[in-house]
PDB file of C-alpha atoms and ligand atoms in Angstrom:
ATOM      1  CA  UNK A   1       0.231  -0.332   0.262  1.00 37.00           C
ATOM      2  CA  UNK A   2       1.195   3.172  -1.124  1.00 36.00           C
ATOM      3  CA  UNK A   3       0.586   5.823   1.758  1.00 39.00           C
ATOM      4  CA  UNK A   4       0.949   9.577   2.272  1.00 37.00           C
ATOM      5  CA  UNK A   5       4.050   8.150   5.400  1.00 40.00           C
ATOM      6  CA  UNK A   6       5.966   5.625   2.574  1.00 42.00           C
ATOM      7  CA  UNK A   7       6.023   8.686  -0.261  1.00 41.00           C
ATOM      8  CA  UNK A   8       7.489  10.958   2.267  1.00 39.00           C
ATOM      9  CA  UNK A   9       9.577   8.518   3.349  1.00 43.00           C
ATOM     10  CA  UNK A  10      10.569   8.358   0.053  1.00 45.00           C
ATOM     11  CA  UNK A  11      11.176  11.697  -1.396  1.00 46.00           C
ATOM     12  CA  UNK A  12      13.256  12.414   1.653  1.00 42.00           C
ATOM     13  CA  UNK A  13      15.020   9.032   0.830  1.00 45.00           C
ATOM     14  CA  UNK A  14      15.391   9.813  -2.971  1.00 47.00           C
ATOM     15  CA  UNK A  15      16.718  13.379  -2.267  1.00 42.00           C
ATOM     16  CA  UNK A  16      19.156  12.060   0.544  1.00 40.00           C
ATOM     17  CA  UNK A  17      20.966   9.146  -1.291  1.00 43.00           C
ATOM     18  CA  UNK A  18      20.198  11.449  -4.989  1.00 42.00           C
ATOM     19  CA  UNK A  19      22.835  14.101  -2.571  1.00 36.00           C
ATOM     20  CA  UNK A  20      24.690  12.023  -0.841  1.00 37.00           C
ATOM     21  CA  UNK A  21      25.610  10.053  -3.729  1.00 39.00           C
ATOM     22  CA  UNK A  22      26.483  12.818  -6.125  1.00 38.00           C
ATOM     23  CA  UNK A  23      23.966  11.435  -8.467  1.00 40.00           C
ATOM     24  CA  UNK A  24      21.860  14.007  -9.818  1.00 38.00           C
ATOM     25  CA  UNK A  25      18.033  14.224  -9.681  1.00 40.00           C
ATOM     26  CA  UNK A  26      15.994  13.030 -13.130  1.00 42.00           C
ATOM     27  CA  UNK A  27      15.304  16.958 -13.795  1.00 41.00           C
ATOM     28  CA  UNK A  28      15.787  17.974 -16.888  1.00 41.00           C
ATOM     29  CA  UNK A  29      18.847  20.505 -15.975  1.00 41.00           C
ATOM     30  CA  UNK A  30      20.537  18.564 -13.676  1.00 43.00           C
ATOM     31  CA  UNK A  31      20.392  20.389 -10.980  1.00 46.00           C
ATOM     32  CA  UNK A  32      20.128  17.654  -7.505  1.00 48.00           C
ATOM     33  CA  UNK A  33      19.234  21.263  -5.518  1.00 68.00           C
ATOM     34  CA  UNK A  34      16.005  20.717  -7.624  1.00 76.00           C
ATOM     35  CA  UNK A  35      13.441  18.847  -5.456  1.00 84.00           C
ATOM     36  CA  UNK A  36      14.518  22.588  -2.845  1.00 88.00           C
ATOM     37  CA  UNK A  37      10.962  22.936  -5.436  1.00 91.00           C
ATOM     38  CA  UNK A  38       9.082  20.918  -3.935  1.00 93.00           C
ATOM     39  CA  UNK A  39      10.474  20.876  -0.517  1.00 92.00           C
ATOM     40  CA  UNK A  40      11.011  24.042   0.336  1.00 92.00           C
ATOM     41  CA  UNK A  41       7.595  25.327  -1.491  1.00 95.00           C
ATOM     42  CA  UNK A  42       5.840  27.589   0.815  1.00 94.00           C
ATOM     43  CA  UNK A  43       3.192  25.378   1.617  1.00 95.00           C
ATOM     44  CA  UNK A  44       1.587  23.058   4.031  1.00 95.00           C
ATOM     45  CA  UNK A  45       3.640  19.708   4.346  1.00 95.00           C
ATOM     46  CA  UNK A  46       0.253  17.694   2.661  1.00 96.00           C
ATOM     47  CA  UNK A  47       0.246  20.002  -0.247  1.00 97.00           C
ATOM     48  CA  UNK A  48       4.644  19.316  -0.771  1.00 96.00           C
ATOM     49  CA  UNK A  49       3.847  15.533  -0.300  1.00 96.00           C
ATOM     50  CA  UNK A  50       0.829  15.648  -2.575  1.00 97.00           C
ATOM     51  CA  UNK A  51       2.912  17.207  -5.086  1.00 97.00           C
ATOM     52  CA  UNK A  52       5.944  15.152  -4.303  1.00 95.00           C
ATOM     53  CA  UNK A  53       3.747  12.032  -6.051  1.00 96.00           C
ATOM     54  CA  UNK A  54       2.027  14.329  -8.320  1.00 96.00           C
ATOM     55  CA  UNK A  55       5.991  14.614  -9.819  1.00 94.00           C
ATOM     56  CA  UNK A  56       7.482  11.536  -9.285  1.00 92.00           C
ATOM     57  CA  UNK A  57       4.016   9.848 -10.894  1.00 94.00           C
ATOM     58  CA  UNK A  58       2.806   8.106  -7.409  1.00 94.00           C
ATOM     59  CA  UNK A  59      -0.325   9.324  -7.559  1.00 96.00           C
ATOM     60  CA  UNK A  60      -3.371   6.886  -7.814  1.00 94.00           C
ATOM     61  CA  UNK A  61      -4.040   7.937 -11.583  1.00 95.00           C
ATOM     62  CA  UNK A  62      -6.035   5.583 -13.918  1.00 95.00           C
ATOM     63  CA  UNK A  63      -3.568   5.186 -15.837  1.00 95.00           C
ATOM     64  CA  UNK A  64      -1.041   4.128 -12.900  1.00 95.00           C
ATOM     65  CA  UNK A  65      -4.169   1.629 -11.417  1.00 95.00           C
ATOM     66  CA  UNK A  66      -4.404   0.064 -15.085  1.00 94.00           C
ATOM     67  CA  UNK A  67      -0.390  -0.894 -14.226  1.00 93.00           C
ATOM     68  CA  UNK A  68      -1.745  -2.498 -11.775  1.00 93.00           C
ATOM     69  CA  UNK A  69      -4.289  -3.964 -12.438  1.00 93.00           C
ATOM     70  CA  UNK A  70      -5.556  -4.440 -14.935  1.00 93.00           C
ATOM     71  CA  UNK A  71      -9.327  -4.887 -15.023  1.00 93.00           C
ATOM     72  CA  UNK A  72      -8.890  -1.039 -14.404  1.00 92.00           C
ATOM     73  CA  UNK A  73      -9.958   0.998 -17.431  1.00 92.00           C
ATOM     74  CA  UNK A  74      -7.076   4.186 -17.178  1.00 94.00           C
ATOM     75  CA  UNK A  75     -10.087   6.612 -18.309  1.00 93.00           C
ATOM     76  CA  UNK A  76     -10.333   9.299 -16.289  1.00 92.00           C
ATOM     77  CA  UNK A  77     -13.895   8.801 -14.441  1.00 84.00           C
ATOM     78  CA  UNK A  78     -14.313  12.653 -13.594  1.00 83.00           C
ATOM     79  CA  UNK A  79     -15.422  12.917 -17.447  1.00 87.00           C
ATOM     80  CA  UNK A  80     -16.002   9.696 -19.519  1.00 87.00           C
ATOM     81  CA  UNK A  81     -13.061  10.612 -21.914  1.00 85.00           C
ATOM     82  CA  UNK A  82      -9.684  11.013 -22.031  1.00 87.00           C
ATOM     83  CA  UNK A  83      -6.413   8.398 -20.482  1.00 93.00           C
ATOM     84  CA  UNK A  84      -5.977   9.490 -17.081  1.00 96.00           C
ATOM     85  CA  UNK A  85      -2.420  10.902 -16.185  1.00 96.00           C
ATOM     86  CA  UNK A  86      -1.812  12.899 -13.998  1.00 97.00           C
ATOM     87  CA  UNK A  87      -1.450  15.603 -16.679  1.00 97.00           C
ATOM     88  CA  UNK A  88      -5.382  14.195 -17.777  1.00 96.00           C
ATOM     89  CA  UNK A  89      -6.066  14.777 -13.597  1.00 96.00           C
ATOM     90  CA  UNK A  90      -4.521  17.615 -13.085  1.00 97.00           C
ATOM     91  CA  UNK A  91      -4.946  19.898 -15.663  1.00 97.00           C
ATOM     92  CA  UNK A  92      -6.446  18.721 -18.214  1.00 94.00           C
ATOM     93  CA  UNK A  93      -9.943  17.383 -17.225  1.00 93.00           C
ATOM     94  CA  UNK A  94     -13.394  19.873 -17.808  1.00 89.00           C
ATOM     95  CA  UNK A  95     -12.768  20.323 -13.660  1.00 87.00           C
ATOM     96  CA  UNK A  96      -9.505  21.383 -13.679  1.00 93.00           C
ATOM     97  CA  UNK A  97      -9.764  23.986 -16.594  1.00 94.00           C
ATOM     98  CA  UNK A  98     -12.926  25.629 -14.680  1.00 92.00           C
ATOM     99  CA  UNK A  99     -11.332  25.757 -11.646  1.00 95.00           C
ATOM    100  CA  UNK A 100      -7.745  27.047 -12.768  1.00 96.00           C
ATOM    101  CA  UNK A 101     -10.154  29.753 -14.722  1.00 95.00           C
ATOM    102  CA  UNK A 102     -12.365  30.882 -11.172  1.00 95.00           C
ATOM    103  CA  UNK A 103      -8.820  31.453  -9.709  1.00 96.00           C
ATOM    104  CA  UNK A 104      -6.786  33.871 -12.476  1.00 95.00           C
ATOM    105  CA  UNK A 105     -10.256  36.404 -11.799  1.00 93.00           C
ATOM    106  CA  UNK A 106      -7.726  36.449  -8.076  1.00 95.00           C
ATOM    107  CA  UNK A 107      -4.509  34.948  -8.792  1.00 95.00           C
ATOM    108  CA  UNK A 108      -1.908  35.643 -11.277  1.00 92.00           C
ATOM    109  CA  UNK A 109      -1.721  32.144 -12.800  1.00 95.00           C
ATOM    110  CA  UNK A 110       1.229  32.052 -15.102  1.00 95.00           C
ATOM    111  CA  UNK A 111      -0.061  31.371 -19.230  1.00 95.00           C
ATOM    112  CA  UNK A 112      -2.536  28.397 -19.797  1.00 95.00           C
ATOM    113  CA  UNK A 113       0.834  27.395 -22.272  1.00 95.00           C
ATOM    114  CA  UNK A 114       2.609  27.061 -19.046  1.00 95.00           C
ATOM    115  CA  UNK A 115       0.717  24.024 -18.018  1.00 96.00           C
ATOM    116  CA  UNK A 116       1.357  21.939 -21.193  1.00 95.00           C
ATOM    117  CA  UNK A 117       1.669  18.354 -21.011  1.00 94.00           C
ATOM    118  CA  UNK A 118       5.385  18.386 -22.242  1.00 93.00           C
ATOM    119  CA  UNK A 119       5.985  14.395 -21.108  1.00 91.00           C
ATOM    120  CA  UNK A 120       7.173  12.977 -17.184  1.00 87.00           C
ATOM    121  CA  UNK A 121       8.093  16.125 -16.110  1.00 90.00           C
ATOM    122  CA  UNK A 122       5.714  18.152 -17.225  1.00 95.00           C
ATOM    123  CA  UNK A 123       4.786  19.060 -13.574  1.00 95.00           C
ATOM    124  CA  UNK A 124       8.602  19.991 -12.115  1.00 93.00           C
ATOM    125  CA  UNK A 125       8.883  21.547 -15.394  1.00 92.00           C
ATOM    126  CA  UNK A 126       6.448  23.872 -14.714  1.00 95.00           C
ATOM    127  CA  UNK A 127       7.594  25.015 -10.452  1.00 95.00           C
ATOM    128  CA  UNK A 128      10.591  25.350 -11.417  1.00 92.00           C
ATOM    129  CA  UNK A 129       9.959  27.817 -13.979  1.00 92.00           C
ATOM    130  CA  UNK A 130       7.600  30.197 -12.362  1.00 94.00           C
ATOM    131  CA  UNK A 131       7.863  32.572  -9.474  1.00 93.00           C
ATOM    132  CA  UNK A 132       8.050  31.442  -5.963  1.00 93.00           C
ATOM    133  CA  UNK A 133       3.747  32.621  -4.558  1.00 94.00           C
ATOM    134  CA  UNK A 134       3.328  31.345  -8.424  1.00 95.00           C
ATOM    135  CA  UNK A 135       4.522  27.973  -7.101  1.00 96.00           C
ATOM    136  CA  UNK A 136       3.456  28.133  -4.092  1.00 96.00           C
ATOM    137  CA  UNK A 137      -0.445  28.797  -5.365  1.00 97.00           C
ATOM    138  CA  UNK A 138      -0.182  26.281  -8.741  1.00 98.00           C
ATOM    139  CA  UNK A 139       0.973  23.934  -5.617  1.00 98.00           C
ATOM    140  CA  UNK A 140      -2.586  24.953  -3.463  1.00 97.00           C
ATOM    141  CA  UNK A 141      -4.796  24.411  -6.861  1.00 98.00           C
ATOM    142  CA  UNK A 142      -3.480  21.289  -8.129  1.00 98.00           C
ATOM    143  CA  UNK A 143      -3.846  20.248  -4.381  1.00 98.00           C
ATOM    144  CA  UNK A 144      -7.674  21.342  -4.881  1.00 96.00           C
ATOM    145  CA  UNK A 145      -8.775  19.417  -7.882  1.00 96.00           C
ATOM    146  CA  UNK A 146      -7.157  16.449  -6.474  1.00 96.00           C
ATOM    147  CA  UNK A 147      -9.555  17.031  -4.126  1.00 94.00           C
ATOM    148  CA  UNK A 148     -12.198  17.615  -6.713  1.00 91.00           C
ATOM    149  CA  UNK A 149     -11.221  14.070  -8.511  1.00 92.00           C
ATOM    150  CA  UNK A 150     -11.148  12.130  -5.614  1.00 93.00           C
ATOM    151  CA  UNK A 151     -14.992  13.765  -4.543  1.00 91.00           C
ATOM    152  CA  UNK A 152     -15.842  12.151  -8.029  1.00 87.00           C
ATOM    153  CA  UNK A 153     -14.165   9.087  -7.756  1.00 87.00           C
ATOM    154  CA  UNK A 154     -14.349   8.202  -4.039  1.00 88.00           C
ATOM    155  CA  UNK A 155     -16.613  10.700  -2.139  1.00 88.00           C
ATOM    156  CA  UNK A 156     -20.323  12.362  -2.694  1.00 85.00           C
ATOM    157  CA  UNK A 157     -19.288  14.280  -5.915  1.00 81.00           C
ATOM    158  CA  UNK A 158     -20.956  17.684  -4.425  1.00 82.00           C
ATOM    159  CA  UNK A 159     -17.691  19.484  -4.304  1.00 83.00           C
ATOM    160  CA  UNK A 160     -18.132  22.099  -6.527  1.00 87.00           C
ATOM    161  CA  UNK A 161     -15.830  24.837  -8.307  1.00 88.00           C
ATOM    162  CA  UNK A 162     -17.743  27.851  -7.343  1.00 90.00           C
ATOM    163  CA  UNK A 163     -17.237  26.706  -3.648  1.00 91.00           C
ATOM    164  CA  UNK A 164     -13.188  26.015  -4.067  1.00 93.00           C
ATOM    165  CA  UNK A 165     -12.299  29.328  -5.330  1.00 94.00           C
ATOM    166  CA  UNK A 166     -13.384  31.321  -2.402  1.00 94.00           C
ATOM    167  CA  UNK A 167     -12.083  27.696  -0.142  1.00 94.00           C
ATOM    168  CA  UNK A 168      -8.627  28.264  -2.344  1.00 95.00           C
ATOM    169  CA  UNK A 169      -8.234  32.043  -2.112  1.00 95.00           C
ATOM    170  CA  UNK A 170      -8.861  31.901   2.209  1.00 94.00           C
ATOM    171  CA  UNK A 171      -6.270  28.902   2.502  1.00 95.00           C
ATOM    172  CA  UNK A 172      -3.914  30.703   1.068  1.00 96.00           C
ATOM    173  CA  UNK A 173      -3.601  33.481   2.119  1.00 92.00           C
ATOM    174  CA  UNK A 174      -4.499  32.713   5.834  1.00 92.00           C
ATOM    175  CA  UNK A 175      -1.858  30.368   5.163  1.00 92.00           C
ATOM    176  CA  UNK A 176       0.856  32.970   4.074  1.00 89.00           C
ATOM    177  CA  UNK A 177      -0.037  35.103   6.215  1.00 86.00           C
ATOM    178  CA  UNK A 178       0.144  32.670  10.103  1.00 81.00           C
ATOM    179  CA  UNK A 179       3.753  31.243   8.362  1.00 75.00           C
ATOM    180  CA  UNK A 180       5.034  34.965   9.648  1.00 62.00           C
ATOM    181  CA  UNK A 181       7.131  35.681  12.567  1.00 51.00           C
ATOM    182  CA  UNK A 182       4.987  38.138  14.963  1.00 47.00           C
ATOM    183  CA  UNK A 183       6.979  40.312  17.304  1.00 44.00           C
ATOM    184  CA  UNK A 184       5.199  42.252  19.924  1.00 41.00           C
ATOM    185  CA  UNK A 185       6.431  45.912  20.053  1.00 44.00           C
ATOM    186  CA  UNK A 186       6.254  46.495  24.237  1.00 44.00           C
ATOM    187  CA  UNK A 187       5.415  50.055  25.347  1.00 38.00           C
ATOM    188  CA  UNK A 188       4.609  51.858  22.285  1.00 36.00           C
ATOM    189  CA  UNK A 189       1.746  52.211  20.907  1.00 35.00           C
ATOM    190  CA  UNK A 190       2.870  51.551  17.450  1.00 33.00           C
ATOM    191  CA  UNK A 191       0.938  51.251  14.129  1.00 43.00           C
ATOM    192  CA  UNK A 192       2.836  48.955  12.742  1.00 45.00           C
ATOM    193  CA  UNK A 193       4.181  45.508  14.325  1.00 48.00           C
ATOM    194  CA  UNK A 194       7.807  44.549  12.785  1.00 45.00           C
ATOM    195  CA  UNK A 195       8.537  40.760  13.622  1.00 46.00           C
ATOM    196  CA  UNK A 196      12.208  39.509  13.977  1.00 42.00           C
ATOM    197  CA  UNK A 197      13.032  36.299  13.242  1.00 42.00           C
ATOM    198  CA  UNK A 198      14.395  34.689  16.937  1.00 41.00           C
ATOM    199  CA  UNK A 199      17.068  32.944  15.267  1.00 40.00           C
ATOM    200  CA  UNK A 200      17.111  29.585  17.865  1.00 42.00           C
ATOM    201  CA  UNK A 201      13.441  30.103  17.055  1.00 38.00           C
ATOM    202  CA  UNK A 202      11.615  28.203  14.530  1.00 38.00           C
ATOM    203  CA  UNK A 203      11.619  29.485  11.050  1.00 35.00           C
ATOM    204  CA  UNK A 204       7.582  29.248  11.322  1.00 36.00           C
ATOM    205  CA  UNK A 205       5.669  30.699  14.055  1.00 42.00           C
ATOM    206  CA  UNK A 206       1.672  31.067  15.287  1.00 55.00           C
ATOM    207  CA  UNK A 207      -0.132  34.275  14.433  1.00 65.00           C
ATOM    208  CA  UNK A 208      -0.108  36.394  17.803  1.00 82.00           C
ATOM    209  CA  UNK A 209      -3.641  37.722  18.349  1.00 86.00           C
ATOM    210  CA  UNK A 210      -4.365  41.611  19.159  1.00 88.00           C
ATOM    211  CA  UNK A 211      -6.187  42.729  22.520  1.00 88.00           C
ATOM    212  CA  UNK A 212      -9.531  42.471  22.639  1.00 87.00           C
ATOM    213  CA  UNK A 213     -11.800  45.114  20.233  1.00 86.00           C
ATOM    214  CA  UNK A 214      -8.368  46.075  18.667  1.00 87.00           C
ATOM    215  CA  UNK A 215      -7.768  43.842  15.016  1.00 87.00           C
ATOM    216  CA  UNK A 216      -4.741  43.267  12.859  1.00 87.00           C
ATOM    217  CA  UNK A 217      -3.847  43.399   9.170  1.00 85.00           C
ATOM    218  CA  UNK A 218      -1.649  40.697   8.598  1.00 79.00           C
ATOM    219  CA  UNK A 219      -0.070  42.143   4.870  1.00 80.00           C
ATOM    220  CA  UNK A 220       2.731  39.893   2.823  1.00 75.00           C
ATOM    221  CA  UNK A 221       3.798  40.751  -0.775  1.00 73.00           C
ATOM    222  CA  UNK A 222       5.838  39.312  -3.140  1.00 71.00           C
ATOM    223  CA  UNK A 223       7.542  41.088  -5.929  1.00 64.00           C
ATOM    224  CA  UNK A 224       9.675  39.077  -8.909  1.00 69.00           C
ATOM    225  CA  UNK A 225      12.645  41.254 -10.153  1.00 72.00           C
ATOM    226  CA  UNK A 226      12.382  39.594 -13.829  1.00 68.00           C
ATOM    227  CA  UNK A 227       9.187  41.632 -14.430  1.00 74.00           C
ATOM    228  CA  UNK A 228       8.478  43.628 -11.794  1.00 77.00           C
ATOM    229  CA  UNK A 229       5.249  41.766 -10.515  1.00 73.00           C
ATOM    230  CA  UNK A 230       4.323  41.239  -7.619  1.00 73.00           C
ATOM    231  CA  UNK A 231       1.263  40.818  -5.713  1.00 72.00           C
ATOM    232  CA  UNK A 232       0.383  41.992  -2.232  1.00 72.00           C
ATOM    233  CA  UNK A 233      -1.851  40.460   0.710  1.00 74.00           C
ATOM    234  CA  UNK A 234      -3.926  41.451   3.277  1.00 75.00           C
ATOM    235  CA  UNK A 235      -5.563  39.303   5.893  1.00 77.00           C
ATOM    236  CA  UNK A 236      -7.551  41.639   9.149  1.00 82.00           C
ATOM    237  CA  UNK A 237      -8.623  38.900  11.919  1.00 82.00           C
ATOM    238  CA  UNK A 238     -10.256  40.527  15.115  1.00 85.00           C
ATOM    239  CA  UNK A 239      -8.952  39.012  18.847  1.00 86.00           C
ATOM    240  CA  UNK A 240     -10.465  36.030  18.416  1.00 82.00           C
ATOM    241  CA  UNK A 241      -8.609  35.557  15.154  1.00 79.00           C
ATOM    242  CA  UNK A 242     -11.231  35.695  13.011  1.00 75.00           C
ATOM    243  CA  UNK A 243     -11.277  37.125   9.578  1.00 74.00           C
ATOM    244  CA  UNK A 244     -13.334  39.985   8.913  1.00 78.00           C
ATOM    245  CA  UNK A 245     -11.492  40.748   5.018  1.00 75.00           C
ATOM    246  CA  UNK A 246      -8.890  39.055   3.260  1.00 71.00           C
ATOM    247  CA  UNK A 247      -7.300  40.112   0.006  1.00 71.00           C
ATOM    248  CA  UNK A 248      -5.008  39.145  -2.288  1.00 67.00           C
ATOM    249  CA  UNK A 249      -4.086  41.540  -5.600  1.00 71.00           C
ATOM    250  CA  UNK A 250      -1.944  41.750  -8.185  1.00 71.00           C
ATOM    251  CA  UNK A 251       0.360  44.540  -8.175  1.00 78.00           C
ATOM    252  CA  UNK A 252       1.278  45.077 -12.457  1.00 77.00           C
ATOM    253  CA  UNK A 253       4.503  46.705 -11.686  1.00 81.00           C
ATOM    254  CA  UNK A 254       6.563  48.316  -8.600  1.00 81.00           C
ATOM    255  CA  UNK A 255      10.611  48.731  -7.980  1.00 80.00           C
ATOM    256  CA  UNK A 256      11.637  46.778  -5.019  1.00 77.00           C
ATOM    257  CA  UNK A 257      10.208  44.392  -2.381  1.00 74.00           C
ATOM    258  CA  UNK A 258      10.292  46.751  -0.603  1.00 76.00           C
ATOM    259  CA  UNK A 259       7.834  49.142  -2.539  1.00 80.00           C
ATOM    260  CA  UNK A 260       5.335  45.670  -2.749  1.00 79.00           C
ATOM    261  CA  UNK A 261       5.282  45.514   0.783  1.00 79.00           C
ATOM    262  CA  UNK A 262       4.510  49.590   1.203  1.00 81.00           C
ATOM    263  CA  UNK A 263       1.604  49.038  -0.691  1.00 83.00           C
ATOM    264  CA  UNK A 264       0.592  46.095   1.054  1.00 83.00           C
ATOM    265  CA  UNK A 265       1.225  48.214   4.518  1.00 82.00           C
ATOM    266  CA  UNK A 266      -1.035  51.004   2.687  1.00 85.00           C
ATOM    267  CA  UNK A 267      -3.698  48.372   1.598  1.00 85.00           C
ATOM    268  CA  UNK A 268      -3.984  46.975   5.196  1.00 83.00           C
ATOM    269  CA  UNK A 269      -4.107  50.818   6.877  1.00 84.00           C
ATOM    270  CA  UNK A 270      -7.226  51.613   3.652  1.00 84.00           C
ATOM    271  CA  UNK A 271      -9.169  48.327   4.452  1.00 84.00           C
ATOM    272  CA  UNK A 272      -8.452  49.218   9.126  1.00 84.00           C
ATOM    273  CA  UNK A 273     -10.231  52.541   8.412  1.00 83.00           C
ATOM    274  CA  UNK A 274     -13.331  51.137   7.506  1.00 80.00           C
ATOM    275  CA  UNK A 275     -13.806  48.614  10.229  1.00 82.00           C
ATOM    276  CA  UNK A 276     -14.756  49.851  13.983  1.00 80.00           C
ATOM    277  CA  UNK A 277     -12.300  49.245  16.656  1.00 82.00           C
ATOM    278  CA  UNK A 278     -10.250  50.891  19.401  1.00 81.00           C
ATOM    279  CA  UNK A 279      -7.389  50.177  17.893  1.00 83.00           C
ATOM    280  CA  UNK A 280      -6.340  49.007  13.926  1.00 85.00           C
ATOM    281  CA  UNK A 281      -2.597  46.989  13.679  1.00 86.00           C
ATOM    282  CA  UNK A 282      -0.731  46.636  10.882  1.00 85.00           C
ATOM    283  CA  UNK A 283       2.012  43.761  10.339  1.00 82.00           C
ATOM    284  CA  UNK A 284       4.394  43.325   7.901  1.00 77.00           C
ATOM    285  CA  UNK A 285       7.804  41.186   7.775  1.00 64.00           C
ATOM    286  CA  UNK A 286       9.439  44.194   5.665  1.00 62.00           C
ATOM    287  CA  UNK A 287      12.334  45.769   7.897  1.00 47.00           C
ATOM    288  CA  UNK A 288      13.153  48.768   5.827  1.00 48.00           C
ATOM    289  CA  UNK A 289       9.195  50.056   5.486  1.00 55.00           C
ATOM    290  CA  UNK A 290       8.817  49.328   9.428  1.00 52.00           C
ATOM    291  CA  UNK A 291      11.994  51.241  10.043  1.00 47.00           C
ATOM    292  CA  UNK A 292      11.037  54.041   7.202  1.00 49.00           C
ATOM    293  CA  UNK A 293       7.978  54.811   9.210  1.00 49.00           C
ATOM    294  CA  UNK A 294       9.153  54.436  12.545  1.00 46.00           C
ATOM    295  CA  UNK A 295      10.887  57.058  11.619  1.00 45.00           C
ATOM    296  CA  UNK A 296       8.319  59.402  10.508  1.00 47.00           C
ATOM    297  CA  UNK A 297       6.404  58.621  14.571  1.00 44.00           C
ATOM    298  CA  UNK A 298       4.003  56.514  15.624  1.00 42.00           C
ATOM    299  CA  UNK A 299       0.632  56.642  13.373  1.00 39.00           C
ATOM    300  CA  UNK A 300      -3.181  55.852  13.970  1.00 38.00           C
TER     301      UNK A 300
HETATM  302 ZN1   ZN B 401     -10.689  14.191 -17.798  1.00 67.10          ZN
END
């Protein structure tokens, strides 16, 4: 039985074995570090395991089942037409296209041509050739597509694209905002909180709730130096941790990651001004932005 645990073990062992023997992975560019594309992707661990299984052709799609059990017809159960290999199951089946198009209203995903089937390495090739934030989104998206497919094959078939679009959007934004370390700026009514990573502590720390009657906007931004394009995210929560508002926005052009972070802070402040509360906090992880802001004094 090929379980999640065995997939994980297999992944780790293969990566370690490639590193220790000096052999390259099967990646097109022969770079052993290529597996970090998956194991260091900014996504939950269960999604990394899913991506690993997809890249190594280890998902239980019909063509793979057919190799083991000849009575299994290798045709897609979802659409009934087309051989169900990994690419068909995750990218080209009707439902996949629908969800991908739905997410394009919110996410700046790569062009459709980037998702084409170029052979066994299509998924790895896709992940290698995009910015880190897009890589995370693609893994989130294909993981959800796989959930849909399994819901049809093994579940009640009621998972809908209309419900999956906001689900994915919120899951991604919440995950991104929760994987930022947090600093409490004691004794100051600083509007902007700047997390300072503890060198001894874990890389990822938990989100800290604001005080009662206060709300907190976690903001984040990504920027691609090659294209000048970026994205910003805002998640506003109350002191119970309930999400009041979440937003992810494309930045058509900006000149630096700091500029993108500033735009994210401004977006957070804009939204906070419409939320009734005693105190609104914008929390960012960009030190330089915070420095500029604190130099000019606290603002409420
Ligand atoms: Zn299909």
